[in-house]
PDB file of C-alpha atoms in Angstrom:
ATOM      1  CA  UNK A   1       0.011   0.061  -0.065  1.00 51.00           C
ATOM      2  CA  UNK A   2       2.823   2.334   0.912  1.00 49.00           C
ATOM      3  CA  UNK A   3       4.492   1.681  -2.511  1.00 43.00           C
ATOM      4  CA  UNK A   4       1.309   2.613  -4.282  1.00 43.00           C
ATOM      5  CA  UNK A   5       0.928   5.884  -2.365  1.00 47.00           C
ATOM      6  CA  UNK A   6       4.488   6.848  -3.109  1.00 45.00           C
ATOM      7  CA  UNK A   7       3.972   5.939  -6.878  1.00 41.00           C
ATOM      8  CA  UNK A   8       0.819   7.791  -7.033  1.00 43.00           C
ATOM      9  CA  UNK A   9       2.458  10.885  -5.267  1.00 44.00           C
ATOM     10  CA  UNK A  10       5.298  10.882  -7.664  1.00 40.00           C
ATOM     11  CA  UNK A  11       3.000  10.549 -10.764  1.00 42.00           C
ATOM     12  CA  UNK A  12       0.917  13.396  -9.494  1.00 44.00           C
ATOM     13  CA  UNK A  13       3.933  15.694  -8.699  1.00 44.00           C
ATOM     14  CA  UNK A  14       5.488  14.928 -12.033  1.00 42.00           C
ATOM     15  CA  UNK A  15       2.311  15.641 -13.963  1.00 44.00           C
ATOM     16  CA  UNK A  16       1.886  18.929 -12.171  1.00 41.00           C
ATOM     17  CA  UNK A  17       5.520  19.980 -12.726  1.00 40.00           C
ATOM     18  CA  UNK A  18       5.210  18.947 -16.413  1.00 43.00           C
ATOM     19  CA  UNK A  19       1.979  20.991 -16.861  1.00 42.00           C
ATOM     20  CA  UNK A  20       3.625  23.917 -15.026  1.00 41.00           C
ATOM     21  CA  UNK A  21       6.657  23.828 -17.260  1.00 41.00           C
ATOM     22  CA  UNK A  22       4.962  23.526 -20.626  1.00 46.00           C
ATOM     23  CA  UNK A  23       3.960  26.796 -22.272  1.00 54.00           C
ATOM     24  CA  UNK A  24       2.092  26.902 -25.464  1.00 55.00           C
ATOM     25  CA  UNK A  25       4.229  26.909 -28.564  1.00 60.00           C
ATOM     26  CA  UNK A  26       3.217  28.971 -31.695  1.00 62.00           C
ATOM     27  CA  UNK A  27       1.582  25.840 -33.372  1.00 60.00           C
ATOM     28  CA  UNK A  28      -0.455  25.036 -30.171  1.00 57.00           C
ATOM     29  CA  UNK A  29      -1.470  28.763 -29.789  1.00 54.00           C
ATOM     30  CA  UNK A  30      -2.552  28.849 -33.428  1.00 54.00           C
ATOM     31  CA  UNK A  31      -4.698  25.669 -33.003  1.00 53.00           C
ATOM     32  CA  UNK A  32      -6.177  27.121 -29.836  1.00 53.00           C
ATOM     33  CA  UNK A  33      -7.118  30.402 -31.706  1.00 52.00           C
ATOM     34  CA  UNK A  34      -8.466  28.514 -34.738  1.00 52.00           C
ATOM     35  CA  UNK A  35     -10.606  26.310 -32.357  1.00 52.00           C
ATOM     36  CA  UNK A  36     -11.914  29.350 -30.598  1.00 50.00           C
ATOM     37  CA  UNK A  37     -12.706  31.174 -33.762  1.00 49.00           C
ATOM     38  CA  UNK A  38     -14.524  28.226 -35.044  1.00 48.00           C
ATOM     39  CA  UNK A  39     -16.881  28.325 -32.056  1.00 46.00           C
ATOM     40  CA  UNK A  40     -17.948  31.894 -32.739  1.00 44.00           C
ATOM     41  CA  UNK A  41     -21.407  32.392 -34.297  1.00 43.00           C
ATOM     42  CA  UNK A  42     -21.030  33.918 -37.719  1.00 40.00           C
ATOM     43  CA  UNK A  43     -20.977  37.749 -37.494  1.00 40.00           C
ATOM     44  CA  UNK A  44     -21.099  37.444 -33.592  1.00 43.00           C
ATOM     45  CA  UNK A  45     -17.966  39.598 -33.428  1.00 43.00           C
ATOM     46  CA  UNK A  46     -16.791  42.455 -35.623  1.00 50.00           C
ATOM     47  CA  UNK A  47     -13.199  41.824 -34.342  1.00 62.00           C
ATOM     48  CA  UNK A  48     -12.842  38.116 -33.720  1.00 73.00           C
ATOM     49  CA  UNK A  49      -9.140  37.917 -32.982  1.00 85.00           C
ATOM     50  CA  UNK A  50      -9.308  40.973 -30.779  1.00 89.00           C
ATOM     51  CA  UNK A  51     -12.394  39.664 -29.036  1.00 90.00           C
ATOM     52  CA  UNK A  52     -10.719  36.380 -28.235  1.00 92.00           C
ATOM     53  CA  UNK A  53      -7.538  38.148 -26.927  1.00 94.00           C
ATOM     54  CA  UNK A  54      -9.338  40.608 -24.864  1.00 95.00           C
ATOM     55  CA  UNK A  55     -11.832  38.049 -23.529  1.00 94.00           C
ATOM     56  CA  UNK A  56      -8.897  35.855 -22.421  1.00 95.00           C
ATOM     57  CA  UNK A  57      -7.196  38.821 -20.804  1.00 96.00           C
ATOM     58  CA  UNK A  58     -10.388  39.922 -18.990  1.00 96.00           C
ATOM     59  CA  UNK A  59     -10.596  36.282 -17.665  1.00 95.00           C
ATOM     60  CA  UNK A  60      -6.943  36.528 -16.451  1.00 96.00           C
ATOM     61  CA  UNK A  61      -7.541  39.633 -14.419  1.00 97.00           C
ATOM     62  CA  UNK A  62      -8.306  38.777 -10.760  1.00 95.00           C
ATOM     63  CA  UNK A  63      -8.444  42.383  -9.411  1.00 96.00           C
ATOM     64  CA  UNK A  64      -9.678  45.588 -11.051  1.00 97.00           C
ATOM     65  CA  UNK A  65     -10.318  47.958  -8.179  1.00 96.00           C
ATOM     66  CA  UNK A  66     -11.283  50.938 -10.497  1.00 94.00           C
ATOM     67  CA  UNK A  67     -13.359  48.495 -12.704  1.00 96.00           C
ATOM     68  CA  UNK A  68     -11.479  49.603 -15.884  1.00 95.00           C
ATOM     69  CA  UNK A  69     -12.394  46.244 -17.641  1.00 96.00           C
ATOM     70  CA  UNK A  70     -16.074  46.295 -16.365  1.00 96.00           C
ATOM     71  CA  UNK A  71     -17.382  47.274 -19.795  1.00 96.00           C
ATOM     72  CA  UNK A  72     -15.282  44.611 -21.664  1.00 95.00           C
ATOM     73  CA  UNK A  73     -18.317  42.752 -22.916  1.00 92.00           C
ATOM     74  CA  UNK A  74     -19.882  42.220 -26.120  1.00 88.00           C
ATOM     75  CA  UNK A  75     -18.673  42.397 -29.760  1.00 87.00           C
ATOM     76  CA  UNK A  76     -17.656  46.054 -30.121  1.00 91.00           C
ATOM     77  CA  UNK A  77     -14.164  46.007 -28.599  1.00 94.00           C
ATOM     78  CA  UNK A  78     -13.571  49.670 -29.801  1.00 95.00           C
ATOM     79  CA  UNK A  79     -15.943  50.742 -26.955  1.00 95.00           C
ATOM     80  CA  UNK A  80     -14.045  48.913 -24.267  1.00 97.00           C
ATOM     81  CA  UNK A  81     -12.315  51.111 -21.624  1.00 97.00           C
ATOM     82  CA  UNK A  82      -8.547  51.764 -22.590  1.00 97.00           C
ATOM     83  CA  UNK A  83      -8.899  50.066 -26.020  1.00 97.00           C
ATOM     84  CA  UNK A  84      -8.343  52.325 -29.066  1.00 97.00           C
ATOM     85  CA  UNK A  85      -9.192  51.492 -32.655  1.00 96.00           C
ATOM     86  CA  UNK A  86      -8.172  52.997 -35.990  1.00 95.00           C
ATOM     87  CA  UNK A  87      -8.165  51.964 -39.663  1.00 94.00           C
ATOM     88  CA  UNK A  88      -5.737  49.098 -40.528  1.00 91.00           C
ATOM     89  CA  UNK A  89      -2.461  50.245 -42.198  1.00 90.00           C
ATOM     90  CA  UNK A  90      -2.815  47.919 -45.066  1.00 89.00           C
ATOM     91  CA  UNK A  91      -6.698  48.413 -45.642  1.00 89.00           C
ATOM     92  CA  UNK A  92      -8.193  51.830 -44.389  1.00 90.00           C
ATOM     93  CA  UNK A  93     -11.644  50.245 -44.695  1.00 90.00           C
ATOM     94  CA  UNK A  94     -10.921  47.736 -41.956  1.00 90.00           C
ATOM     95  CA  UNK A  95     -10.902  48.865 -38.271  1.00 92.00           C
ATOM     96  CA  UNK A  96      -8.398  47.315 -35.902  1.00 94.00           C
ATOM     97  CA  UNK A  97      -7.405  47.467 -32.335  1.00 96.00           C
ATOM     98  CA  UNK A  98      -4.394  49.801 -32.580  1.00 96.00           C
ATOM     99  CA  UNK A  99      -3.676  50.646 -28.880  1.00 97.00           C
ATOM    100  CA  UNK A 100      -4.403  49.702 -25.307  1.00 98.00           C
ATOM    101  CA  UNK A 101      -3.784  52.223 -22.444  1.00 98.00           C
ATOM    102  CA  UNK A 102      -4.444  51.104 -18.987  1.00 97.00           C
ATOM    103  CA  UNK A 103      -1.726  53.018 -17.129  1.00 96.00           C
ATOM    104  CA  UNK A 104      -2.237  53.394 -13.360  1.00 96.00           C
ATOM    105  CA  UNK A 105      -5.254  51.310 -13.301  1.00 95.00           C
ATOM    106  CA  UNK A 106      -3.824  49.037 -10.501  1.00 96.00           C
ATOM    107  CA  UNK A 107      -5.193  45.928 -12.282  1.00 97.00           C
ATOM    108  CA  UNK A 108      -3.844  42.578 -11.100  1.00 97.00           C
ATOM    109  CA  UNK A 109      -3.641  39.529 -13.371  1.00 96.00           C
ATOM    110  CA  UNK A 110      -1.361  38.148 -16.042  1.00 96.00           C
ATOM    111  CA  UNK A 111      -0.877  38.333 -19.818  1.00 96.00           C
ATOM    112  CA  UNK A 112      -2.452  35.366 -21.584  1.00 95.00           C
ATOM    113  CA  UNK A 113      -0.919  33.935 -24.728  1.00 94.00           C
ATOM    114  CA  UNK A 114      -3.883  35.126 -26.727  1.00 95.00           C
ATOM    115  CA  UNK A 115      -2.719  38.658 -26.564  1.00 96.00           C
ATOM    116  CA  UNK A 116      -0.445  37.646 -29.489  1.00 94.00           C
ATOM    117  CA  UNK A 117      -3.472  37.844 -31.598  1.00 94.00           C
ATOM    118  CA  UNK A 118      -3.612  41.643 -31.462  1.00 95.00           C
ATOM    119  CA  UNK A 119      -1.244  41.955 -34.378  1.00 93.00           C
ATOM    120  CA  UNK A 120      -2.352  45.509 -35.224  1.00 95.00           C
ATOM    121  CA  UNK A 121      -1.464  46.870 -31.802  1.00 96.00           C
ATOM    122  CA  UNK A 122       1.078  49.775 -31.998  1.00 96.00           C
ATOM    123  CA  UNK A 123       0.686  51.181 -28.496  1.00 96.00           C
ATOM    124  CA  UNK A 124       0.721  48.943 -25.391  1.00 96.00           C
ATOM    125  CA  UNK A 125       0.670  51.160 -22.161  1.00 97.00           C
ATOM    126  CA  UNK A 126       0.322  49.130 -18.938  1.00 96.00           C
ATOM    127  CA  UNK A 127       2.649  50.801 -16.526  1.00 96.00           C
ATOM    128  CA  UNK A 128       1.912  51.046 -12.785  1.00 96.00           C
ATOM    129  CA  UNK A 129      -0.405  48.041 -12.537  1.00 97.00           C
ATOM    130  CA  UNK A 130      -0.048  44.782 -10.729  1.00 97.00           C
ATOM    131  CA  UNK A 131       0.396  42.283 -13.674  1.00 97.00           C
ATOM    132  CA  UNK A 132       2.538  39.318 -12.775  1.00 95.00           C
ATOM    133  CA  UNK A 133       4.148  36.483 -14.509  1.00 94.00           C
ATOM    134  CA  UNK A 134       5.987  36.592 -17.834  1.00 94.00           C
ATOM    135  CA  UNK A 135       5.489  38.328 -21.127  1.00 93.00           C
ATOM    136  CA  UNK A 136       4.374  35.539 -23.412  1.00 92.00           C
ATOM    137  CA  UNK A 137       6.378  34.780 -26.529  1.00 92.00           C
ATOM    138  CA  UNK A 138       3.254  35.248 -28.525  1.00 92.00           C
ATOM    139  CA  UNK A 139       3.952  38.983 -28.100  1.00 93.00           C
ATOM    140  CA  UNK A 140       6.647  38.515 -30.755  1.00 91.00           C
ATOM    141  CA  UNK A 141       3.786  38.575 -33.360  1.00 92.00           C
ATOM    142  CA  UNK A 142       3.098  42.047 -32.484  1.00 92.00           C
ATOM    143  CA  UNK A 143       5.393  43.569 -35.217  1.00 91.00           C
ATOM    144  CA  UNK A 144       3.609  46.866 -35.514  1.00 94.00           C
ATOM    145  CA  UNK A 145       4.394  47.701 -31.780  1.00 94.00           C
ATOM    146  CA  UNK A 146       5.707  51.267 -31.528  1.00 95.00           C
ATOM    147  CA  UNK A 147       5.353  51.895 -27.715  1.00 95.00           C
ATOM    148  CA  UNK A 148       5.566  48.995 -25.284  1.00 94.00           C
ATOM    149  CA  UNK A 149       5.515  49.986 -21.561  1.00 95.00           C
ATOM    150  CA  UNK A 150       4.844  47.461 -18.912  1.00 95.00           C
ATOM    151  CA  UNK A 151       7.047  49.026 -16.282  1.00 95.00           C
ATOM    152  CA  UNK A 152       6.082  49.142 -12.571  1.00 96.00           C
ATOM    153  CA  UNK A 153       4.254  45.696 -12.640  1.00 96.00           C
ATOM    154  CA  UNK A 154       5.217  42.498 -10.933  1.00 95.00           C
ATOM    155  CA  UNK A 155       6.760  40.576 -13.980  1.00 94.00           C
ATOM    156  CA  UNK A 156       9.264  37.884 -13.359  1.00 93.00           C
ATOM    157  CA  UNK A 157      11.756  35.948 -15.388  1.00 89.00           C
ATOM    158  CA  UNK A 158      14.427  37.053 -17.842  1.00 88.00           C
ATOM    159  CA  UNK A 159      14.039  39.958 -20.099  1.00 88.00           C
ATOM    160  CA  UNK A 160      11.993  38.826 -23.111  1.00 89.00           C
ATOM    161  CA  UNK A 161      14.517  38.878 -26.086  1.00 89.00           C
ATOM    162  CA  UNK A 162      11.896  38.914 -28.796  1.00 87.00           C
ATOM    163  CA  UNK A 163      11.135  42.466 -27.727  1.00 87.00           C
ATOM    164  CA  UNK A 164      14.532  43.494 -29.076  1.00 86.00           C
ATOM    165  CA  UNK A 165      13.352  42.281 -32.583  1.00 86.00           C
ATOM    166  CA  UNK A 166      10.287  44.455 -32.731  1.00 86.00           C
ATOM    167  CA  UNK A 167      11.569  46.642 -35.519  1.00 85.00           C
ATOM    168  CA  UNK A 168       8.938  49.494 -35.087  1.00 86.00           C
ATOM    169  CA  UNK A 169       9.563  49.771 -31.269  1.00 86.00           C
ATOM    170  CA  UNK A 170      10.786  53.034 -30.073  1.00 81.00           C
TER     171      UNK A 170
END
């Protein structure tokens, strides 16, 4: 009996450690995004990628004392507090999420991998909040990023090297 408990404990610990050490790679994130998009009703969202990203982010927030994200509901992400839209650079007839500004909101949470779907974001201002964890590698897809400020948060880990490859970053 003791042997079975020990074996079960080791199996449980190893599965927990394995799940904690495995981040989504680009292929897995892409499959997740495709699966989420396929579950949306046709024309339910004007901005499907942005809606997925911002919904995942809202779900990752565990404290929002000033209720900045309280109106993050429904399909029109351009009306969300702190979210700014503009015409796409490659097609002025398409509106995209171009910026997010939640400076000094004191929001606590983390950055989900789905934020890499916000490929048209050029401005990302999140200083002076309580975001923790790491900056996901999916942020490397944000190639139009011009201003990226996540200072004064509770981020951990090494500096995300992919940020250095953001050619538009100032």
